[in-house]
Amino acid sequence: MERTIQVIARVRSDFPTKFGVPRQAGLAPGLRAEVVFEPPYRSDDALRGLEGFSHLWLIWEFSEAVRKDWSPTVRPPRLGGNERVGVFASRSPFRPNPIGLSCVKLEEIRRTANDGTVLIVSGADLMDGTPIYDIKPYLPYADAHPEAVGGFAPSAPELLTVECPPELLEQIPPDRRDALREVLAQDPRPSYQDDPDRVYGMQFAGFDVRFRVDGATLTVCEIVKEDL
């Protein structure tokens, strides 16, 4: 029997495009995002008891990666973007059903005048406007497995050293600076690109951040406020 999945909420984040979004949740803990419920689901009763949990599972749609067809193999960034593995052995967005799963930290349950009750979360790897299908509490006794084996991605990727002139960083609001550094340190470039002379541009929190990467060092070249 076919069923229709309802969008219960959408994410507000500092990423208007996919480029620069961390490849996994929790890698940039300084990132803040809002989970804003759609009007039919703006019910405080539905959130009763949520304040007792520190982390949440978000079940969402890869809304910018929806395709009619799917491939049984994909090329994960952790393998350089060239080696293929099975789609079910990866977290690629290009899946039979474009569904994502992210564990985020619940920072605050905020009541607002226009959007009802909003969830403030950190560490989200989600683009602005991402549809949320469901929210579930993270249960440490059931969801944490320290002995788990990570296959071809056994540990977090090595971080880049981020160099940003102070006069450029000062353009970014103070509450976004640490998050920007964390995102840049993850190396936002496509895994198959390694040209030290190429300048990349990433949209973040209303700014166009331009940078180069040479070896293990990322250097911010320019930060430009985007036109509204």
PDB file of C-alpha atoms in Angstrom:
ATOM      1  CA  MET A   1       0.000   0.000   0.000  1.00  0.00           C
ATOM      2  CA  GLU A   2       1.427   3.371  -0.993  1.00  0.00           C
ATOM      3  CA  ARG A   3       1.514   6.038   1.671  1.00  0.00           C
ATOM      4  CA  THR A   4       2.099   9.785   1.502  1.00  0.00           C
ATOM      5  CA  ILE A   5       4.738  11.140   3.881  1.00  0.00           C
ATOM      6  CA  GLN A   6       3.914  14.538   5.291  1.00  0.00           C
ATOM      7  CA  VAL A   7       6.438  17.349   5.665  1.00  0.00           C
ATOM      8  CA  ILE A   8       6.069  18.316   9.326  1.00  0.00           C
ATOM      9  CA  ALA A   9       8.726  21.044   9.473  1.00  0.00           C
ATOM     10  CA  ARG A  10      11.461  22.831   7.568  1.00  0.00           C
ATOM     11  CA  VAL A  11      14.975  23.828   8.545  1.00  0.00           C
ATOM     12  CA  ARG A  12      16.307  27.356   8.691  1.00  0.00           C
ATOM     13  CA  SER A  13      20.065  27.313   8.406  1.00  0.00           C
ATOM     14  CA  ASP A  14      22.962  29.445   7.164  1.00  0.00           C
ATOM     15  CA  PHE A  15      23.363  27.421   3.947  1.00  0.00           C
ATOM     16  CA  PRO A  16      21.207  28.589   1.015  1.00  0.00           C
ATOM     17  CA  THR A  17      22.960  26.045  -1.268  1.00  0.00           C
ATOM     18  CA  LYS A  18      24.431  22.563  -0.824  1.00  0.00           C
ATOM     19  CA  PHE A  19      28.031  23.723  -1.206  1.00  0.00           C
ATOM     20  CA  GLY A  20      29.686  23.955   2.190  1.00  0.00           C
ATOM     21  CA  VAL A  21      27.117  21.966   4.161  1.00  0.00           C
ATOM     22  CA  PRO A  22      29.017  19.524   6.431  1.00  0.00           C
ATOM     23  CA  ARG A  23      28.921  15.989   5.078  1.00  0.00           C
ATOM     24  CA  GLN A  24      27.774  14.568   8.400  1.00  0.00           C
ATOM     25  CA  ALA A  25      25.892  15.906  11.393  1.00  0.00           C
ATOM     26  CA  GLY A  26      27.924  16.928  14.425  1.00  0.00           C
ATOM     27  CA  LEU A  27      31.149  17.709  12.558  1.00  0.00           C
ATOM     28  CA  ALA A  28      30.591  21.451  13.022  1.00  0.00           C
ATOM     29  CA  PRO A  29      28.995  21.701  16.488  1.00  0.00           C
ATOM     30  CA  GLY A  30      29.024  25.503  16.391  1.00  0.00           C
ATOM     31  CA  LEU A  31      26.414  25.562  13.636  1.00  0.00           C
ATOM     32  CA  ARG A  32      22.948  26.593  14.730  1.00  0.00           C
ATOM     33  CA  ALA A  33      19.729  25.877  12.875  1.00  0.00           C
ATOM     34  CA  GLU A  34      16.023  26.175  13.543  1.00  0.00           C
ATOM     35  CA  VAL A  35      13.390  23.508  13.023  1.00  0.00           C
ATOM     36  CA  VAL A  36      10.216  25.402  12.148  1.00  0.00           C
ATOM     37  CA  PHE A  37       7.026  23.351  12.110  1.00  0.00           C
ATOM     38  CA  GLU A  38       4.498  23.581   9.325  1.00  0.00           C
ATOM     39  CA  PRO A  39       1.185  25.124  10.528  1.00  0.00           C
ATOM     40  CA  PRO A  40      -0.737  21.820  10.864  1.00  0.00           C
ATOM     41  CA  TYR A  41       1.975  20.473  13.192  1.00  0.00           C
ATOM     42  CA  ARG A  42       2.537  23.537  15.404  1.00  0.00           C
ATOM     43  CA  SER A  43       1.312  21.792  18.509  1.00  0.00           C
ATOM     44  CA  ASP A  44       3.014  22.178  21.880  1.00  0.00           C
ATOM     45  CA  ASP A  45       1.329  18.926  22.884  1.00  0.00           C
ATOM     46  CA  ALA A  46       3.341  17.144  20.203  1.00  0.00           C
ATOM     47  CA  LEU A  47       6.548  18.387  21.880  1.00  0.00           C
ATOM     48  CA  ARG A  48       5.564  17.547  25.445  1.00  0.00           C
ATOM     49  CA  GLY A  49       8.517  15.883  27.200  1.00  0.00           C
ATOM     50  CA  LEU A  50      11.048  16.762  24.494  1.00  0.00           C
ATOM     51  CA  GLU A  51      12.887  19.100  26.867  1.00  0.00           C
ATOM     52  CA  GLY A  52      14.175  16.046  28.731  1.00  0.00           C
ATOM     53  CA  PHE A  53      16.343  14.922  25.803  1.00  0.00           C
ATOM     54  CA  SER A  54      19.689  16.411  24.814  1.00  0.00           C
ATOM     55  CA  HIS A  55      19.816  15.096  21.233  1.00  0.00           C
ATOM     56  CA  LEU A  56      17.331  14.380  18.459  1.00  0.00           C
ATOM     57  CA  TRP A  57      17.137  12.346  15.290  1.00  0.00           C
ATOM     58  CA  LEU A  58      15.898  14.320  12.293  1.00  0.00           C
ATOM     59  CA  ILE A  59      14.479  12.353   9.373  1.00  0.00           C
ATOM     60  CA  TRP A  60      14.489  14.526   6.284  1.00  0.00           C
ATOM     61  CA  GLU A  61      14.537  14.690   2.497  1.00  0.00           C
ATOM     62  CA  PHE A  62      17.532  15.338   0.257  1.00  0.00           C
ATOM     63  CA  SER A  63      15.338  17.869  -1.501  1.00  0.00           C
ATOM     64  CA  GLU A  64      18.100  19.015  -3.873  1.00  0.00           C
ATOM     65  CA  ALA A  65      19.001  15.468  -4.897  1.00  0.00           C
ATOM     66  CA  VAL A  66      15.637  14.012  -5.945  1.00  0.00           C
ATOM     67  CA  ARG A  67      15.969  11.910  -9.097  1.00  0.00           C
ATOM     68  CA  LYS A  68      13.630   9.662 -11.059  1.00  0.00           C
ATOM     69  CA  ASP A  69      16.239   6.921 -11.401  1.00  0.00           C
ATOM     70  CA  TRP A  70      18.785   5.496  -8.984  1.00  0.00           C
ATOM     71  CA  SER A  71      22.105   3.692  -9.255  1.00  0.00           C
ATOM     72  CA  PRO A  72      23.103   0.662  -7.160  1.00  0.00           C
ATOM     73  CA  THR A  73      26.601   2.126  -6.743  1.00  0.00           C
ATOM     74  CA  VAL A  74      27.839   5.588  -5.752  1.00  0.00           C
ATOM     75  CA  ARG A  75      31.202   7.330  -5.303  1.00  0.00           C
ATOM     76  CA  PRO A  76      31.564   8.518  -1.699  1.00  0.00           C
ATOM     77  CA  PRO A  77      33.762  11.574  -0.983  1.00  0.00           C
ATOM     78  CA  ARG A  78      35.684   9.623   1.663  1.00  0.00           C
ATOM     79  CA  LEU A  79      37.085   7.426  -1.117  1.00  0.00           C
ATOM     80  CA  GLY A  80      38.160  10.384  -3.224  1.00  0.00           C
ATOM     81  CA  GLY A  81      35.031  10.480  -5.342  1.00  0.00           C
ATOM     82  CA  ASN A  82      36.407   7.871  -7.747  1.00  0.00           C
ATOM     83  CA  GLU A  83      35.889   4.465  -6.136  1.00  0.00           C
ATOM     84  CA  ARG A  84      32.393   2.997  -6.200  1.00  0.00           C
ATOM     85  CA  VAL A  85      30.572   1.223  -3.378  1.00  0.00           C
ATOM     86  CA  GLY A  86      27.008   0.038  -2.970  1.00  0.00           C
ATOM     87  CA  VAL A  87      24.496   2.798  -2.328  1.00  0.00           C
ATOM     88  CA  PHE A  88      23.352   1.022   0.847  1.00  0.00           C
ATOM     89  CA  ALA A  89      26.948   1.022   2.109  1.00  0.00           C
ATOM     90  CA  SER A  90      27.027   4.811   1.859  1.00  0.00           C
ATOM     91  CA  ARG A  91      25.245   7.943   3.011  1.00  0.00           C
ATOM     92  CA  SER A  92      25.025   9.339  -0.494  1.00  0.00           C
ATOM     93  CA  PRO A  93      22.009  11.574  -1.169  1.00  0.00           C
ATOM     94  CA  PHE A  94      21.385   9.725  -4.447  1.00  0.00           C
ATOM     95  CA  ARG A  95      19.239   6.877  -3.163  1.00  0.00           C
ATOM     96  CA  PRO A  96      16.054   5.052  -4.213  1.00  0.00           C
ATOM     97  CA  ASN A  97      14.297   7.220  -1.623  1.00  0.00           C
ATOM     98  CA  PRO A  98      16.167  10.498  -0.950  1.00  0.00           C
ATOM     99  CA  ILE A  99      15.863  10.274   2.841  1.00  0.00           C
ATOM    100  CA  GLY A 100      18.492  11.590   5.247  1.00  0.00           C
ATOM    101  CA  LEU A 101      19.054  10.925   8.945  1.00  0.00           C
ATOM    102  CA  SER A 102      20.871  13.355  11.253  1.00  0.00           C
ATOM    103  CA  CYS A 103      21.570  13.395  14.959  1.00  0.00           C
ATOM    104  CA  VAL A 104      21.586  16.965  16.308  1.00  0.00           C
ATOM    105  CA  LYS A 105      21.852  18.537  19.733  1.00  0.00           C
ATOM    106  CA  LEU A 106      18.733  20.212  21.093  1.00  0.00           C
ATOM    107  CA  GLU A 107      19.864  23.604  22.369  1.00  0.00           C
ATOM    108  CA  GLU A 108      16.534  25.264  23.078  1.00  0.00           C
ATOM    109  CA  ILE A 109      12.786  24.982  22.656  1.00  0.00           C
ATOM    110  CA  ARG A 110      11.783  28.531  21.789  1.00  0.00           C
ATOM    111  CA  ARG A 111       8.285  29.934  21.605  1.00  0.00           C
ATOM    112  CA  THR A 112       7.905  32.598  18.931  1.00  0.00           C
ATOM    113  CA  ALA A 113       5.138  34.979  17.939  1.00  0.00           C
ATOM    114  CA  ASN A 114       5.021  34.105  14.231  1.00  0.00           C
ATOM    115  CA  ASP A 115       6.235  30.497  13.939  1.00  0.00           C
ATOM    116  CA  GLY A 116       4.903  28.878  17.073  1.00  0.00           C
ATOM    117  CA  THR A 117       7.337  26.716  19.009  1.00  0.00           C
ATOM    118  CA  VAL A 118      10.681  26.345  17.234  1.00  0.00           C
ATOM    119  CA  LEU A 119      13.496  23.907  17.991  1.00  0.00           C
ATOM    120  CA  ILE A 120      17.004  25.399  18.104  1.00  0.00           C
ATOM    121  CA  VAL A 121      19.538  22.694  17.271  1.00  0.00           C
ATOM    122  CA  SER A 122      23.304  22.552  16.780  1.00  0.00           C
ATOM    123  CA  GLY A 123      25.520  20.438  14.548  1.00  0.00           C
ATOM    124  CA  ALA A 124      22.946  20.135  11.767  1.00  0.00           C
ATOM    125  CA  ASP A 125      24.165  19.182   8.283  1.00  0.00           C
ATOM    126  CA  LEU A 126      21.102  20.589   6.555  1.00  0.00           C
ATOM    127  CA  MET A 127      20.523  23.186   3.873  1.00  0.00           C
ATOM    128  CA  ASP A 128      18.086  26.028   4.444  1.00  0.00           C
ATOM    129  CA  GLY A 129      14.538  24.927   3.621  1.00  0.00           C
ATOM    130  CA  THR A 130      15.190  21.190   4.014  1.00  0.00           C
ATOM    131  CA  PRO A 131      11.890  19.319   4.569  1.00  0.00           C
ATOM    132  CA  ILE A 132      11.657  17.367   7.829  1.00  0.00           C
ATOM    133  CA  TYR A 133       9.540  14.219   7.854  1.00  0.00           C
ATOM    134  CA  ASP A 134       9.896  13.191  11.475  1.00  0.00           C
ATOM    135  CA  ILE A 135      11.691  13.919  14.749  1.00  0.00           C
ATOM    136  CA  LYS A 136      12.625  11.280  17.318  1.00  0.00           C
ATOM    137  CA  PRO A 137      14.533  11.536  20.595  1.00  0.00           C
ATOM    138  CA  TYR A 138      18.048  10.112  20.720  1.00  0.00           C
ATOM    139  CA  LEU A 139      18.315   7.360  23.337  1.00  0.00           C
ATOM    140  CA  PRO A 140      21.903   6.854  24.569  1.00  0.00           C
ATOM    141  CA  TYR A 141      21.304   3.326  25.849  1.00  0.00           C
ATOM    142  CA  ALA A 142      19.956   2.158  22.485  1.00  0.00           C
ATOM    143  CA  ASP A 143      21.512   4.491  19.901  1.00  0.00           C
ATOM    144  CA  ALA A 144      25.139   4.747  21.096  1.00  0.00           C
ATOM    145  CA  HIS A 145      27.455   1.908  20.049  1.00  0.00           C
ATOM    146  CA  PRO A 146      31.093   2.758  20.913  1.00  0.00           C
ATOM    147  CA  GLU A 147      32.250  -0.632  19.608  1.00  0.00           C
ATOM    148  CA  ALA A 148      30.772  -0.054  16.137  1.00  0.00           C
ATOM    149  CA  VAL A 149      32.984  -0.491  13.053  1.00  0.00           C
ATOM    150  CA  GLY A 150      32.951   2.313  10.473  1.00  0.00           C
ATOM    151  CA  GLY A 151      33.830   0.445   7.261  1.00  0.00           C
ATOM    152  CA  PHE A 152      35.662   2.679   4.765  1.00  0.00           C
ATOM    153  CA  ALA A 153      34.990   5.729   7.023  1.00  0.00           C
ATOM    154  CA  PRO A 154      36.303   4.559  10.420  1.00  0.00           C
ATOM    155  CA  SER A 155      36.924   8.058  11.788  1.00  0.00           C
ATOM    156  CA  ALA A 156      36.200  11.707  11.084  1.00  0.00           C
ATOM    157  CA  PRO A 157      38.207  13.215   8.201  1.00  0.00           C
ATOM    158  CA  GLU A 158      41.314  15.205   9.040  1.00  0.00           C
ATOM    159  CA  LEU A 159      40.689  18.908   9.447  1.00  0.00           C
ATOM    160  CA  LEU A 160      42.294  21.677   7.446  1.00  0.00           C
ATOM    161  CA  THR A 161      44.092  24.574   9.070  1.00  0.00           C
ATOM    162  CA  VAL A 162      41.963  27.673   8.436  1.00  0.00           C
ATOM    163  CA  GLU A 163      43.706  31.004   7.932  1.00  0.00           C
ATOM    164  CA  CYS A 164      41.454  34.039   7.770  1.00  0.00           C
ATOM    165  CA  PRO A 165      42.700  37.634   8.053  1.00  0.00           C
ATOM    166  CA  PRO A 166      41.074  39.306  11.093  1.00  0.00           C
ATOM    167  CA  GLU A 167      39.689  42.151   8.989  1.00  0.00           C
ATOM    168  CA  LEU A 168      37.756  39.630   6.899  1.00  0.00           C
ATOM    169  CA  LEU A 169      36.526  37.554   9.817  1.00  0.00           C
ATOM    170  CA  GLU A 170      35.224  40.698  11.527  1.00  0.00           C
ATOM    171  CA  GLN A 171      32.621  41.016   8.775  1.00  0.00           C
ATOM    172  CA  ILE A 172      30.937  37.831  10.003  1.00  0.00           C
ATOM    173  CA  PRO A 173      28.597  38.243  13.004  1.00  0.00           C
ATOM    174  CA  PRO A 174      30.407  37.145  16.193  1.00  0.00           C
ATOM    175  CA  ASP A 175      27.967  34.304  16.864  1.00  0.00           C
ATOM    176  CA  ARG A 176      28.710  32.792  13.430  1.00  0.00           C
ATOM    177  CA  ARG A 177      32.518  32.982  13.365  1.00  0.00           C
ATOM    178  CA  ASP A 178      33.335  29.731  15.140  1.00  0.00           C
ATOM    179  CA  ALA A 179      30.791  27.887  13.021  1.00  0.00           C
ATOM    180  CA  LEU A 180      32.313  29.280   9.816  1.00  0.00           C
ATOM    181  CA  ARG A 181      35.779  28.127  10.873  1.00  0.00           C
ATOM    182  CA  GLU A 182      34.433  24.664  11.677  1.00  0.00           C
ATOM    183  CA  VAL A 183      32.748  24.394   8.293  1.00  0.00           C
ATOM    184  CA  LEU A 184      35.821  25.537   6.380  1.00  0.00           C
ATOM    185  CA  ALA A 185      38.046  23.143   8.316  1.00  0.00           C
ATOM    186  CA  GLN A 186      35.939  20.253   6.972  1.00  0.00           C
ATOM    187  CA  ASP A 187      37.122  21.149   3.416  1.00  0.00           C
ATOM    188  CA  PRO A 188      33.922  22.051   1.516  1.00  0.00           C
ATOM    189  CA  ARG A 189      35.481  21.334  -1.895  1.00  0.00           C
ATOM    190  CA  PRO A 190      34.373  18.366  -4.002  1.00  0.00           C
ATOM    191  CA  SER A 191      36.660  15.479  -3.122  1.00  0.00           C
ATOM    192  CA  TYR A 192      38.010  15.178  -6.662  1.00  0.00           C
ATOM    193  CA  GLN A 193      39.206  18.795  -6.876  1.00  0.00           C
ATOM    194  CA  ASP A 194      42.681  19.722  -5.632  1.00  0.00           C
ATOM    195  CA  ASP A 195      43.824  22.840  -7.461  1.00  0.00           C
ATOM    196  CA  PRO A 196      45.719  25.192  -5.111  1.00  0.00           C
ATOM    197  CA  ASP A 197      45.164  28.128  -7.470  1.00  0.00           C
ATOM    198  CA  ARG A 198      41.422  27.764  -7.755  1.00  0.00           C
ATOM    199  CA  VAL A 199      39.237  30.135  -5.736  1.00  0.00           C
ATOM    200  CA  TYR A 200      36.064  28.566  -4.351  1.00  0.00           C
ATOM    201  CA  GLY A 201      32.991  30.437  -3.184  1.00  0.00           C
ATOM    202  CA  MET A 202      30.638  29.330  -0.424  1.00  0.00           C
ATOM    203  CA  GLN A 203      27.445  31.066   0.695  1.00  0.00           C
ATOM    204  CA  PHE A 204      27.126  31.228   4.451  1.00  0.00           C
ATOM    205  CA  ALA A 205      24.854  33.312   6.686  1.00  0.00           C
ATOM    206  CA  GLY A 206      24.292  35.966   4.033  1.00  0.00           C
ATOM    207  CA  PHE A 207      27.937  36.193   2.953  1.00  0.00           C
ATOM    208  CA  ASP A 208      29.933  34.902   0.002  1.00  0.00           C
ATOM    209  CA  VAL A 209      33.091  33.365   1.472  1.00  0.00           C
ATOM    210  CA  ARG A 210      35.899  32.827  -1.050  1.00  0.00           C
ATOM    211  CA  PHE A 211      38.901  30.659  -0.309  1.00  0.00           C
ATOM    212  CA  ARG A 212      41.812  28.624  -1.651  1.00  0.00           C
ATOM    213  CA  VAL A 213      43.205  25.331  -0.382  1.00  0.00           C
ATOM    214  CA  ASP A 214      46.879  24.415  -0.622  1.00  0.00           C
ATOM    215  CA  GLY A 215      47.755  21.117   0.981  1.00  0.00           C
ATOM    216  CA  ALA A 216      46.319  21.077   4.491  1.00  0.00           C
ATOM    217  CA  THR A 217      45.767  24.846   4.695  1.00  0.00           C
ATOM    218  CA  LEU A 218      42.647  26.732   3.684  1.00  0.00           C
ATOM    219  CA  THR A 219      43.084  30.471   3.231  1.00  0.00           C
ATOM    220  CA  VAL A 220      40.120  32.815   3.108  1.00  0.00           C
ATOM    221  CA  CYS A 221      40.645  35.337   0.289  1.00  0.00           C
ATOM    222  CA  GLU A 222      37.508  37.437   0.482  1.00  0.00           C
ATOM    223  CA  ILE A 223      34.244  37.766   2.356  1.00  0.00           C
ATOM    224  CA  VAL A 224      31.496  39.722   0.618  1.00  0.00           C
ATOM    225  CA  LYS A 225      28.083  40.599   2.012  1.00  0.00           C
ATOM    226  CA  GLU A 226      25.418  39.311  -0.360  1.00  0.00           C
ATOM    227  CA  ASP A 227      22.878  41.728  -1.788  1.00  0.00           C
ATOM    228  CA  LEU A 228      19.426  41.293  -0.305  1.00  0.00           C
TER     229      LEU A 228
END
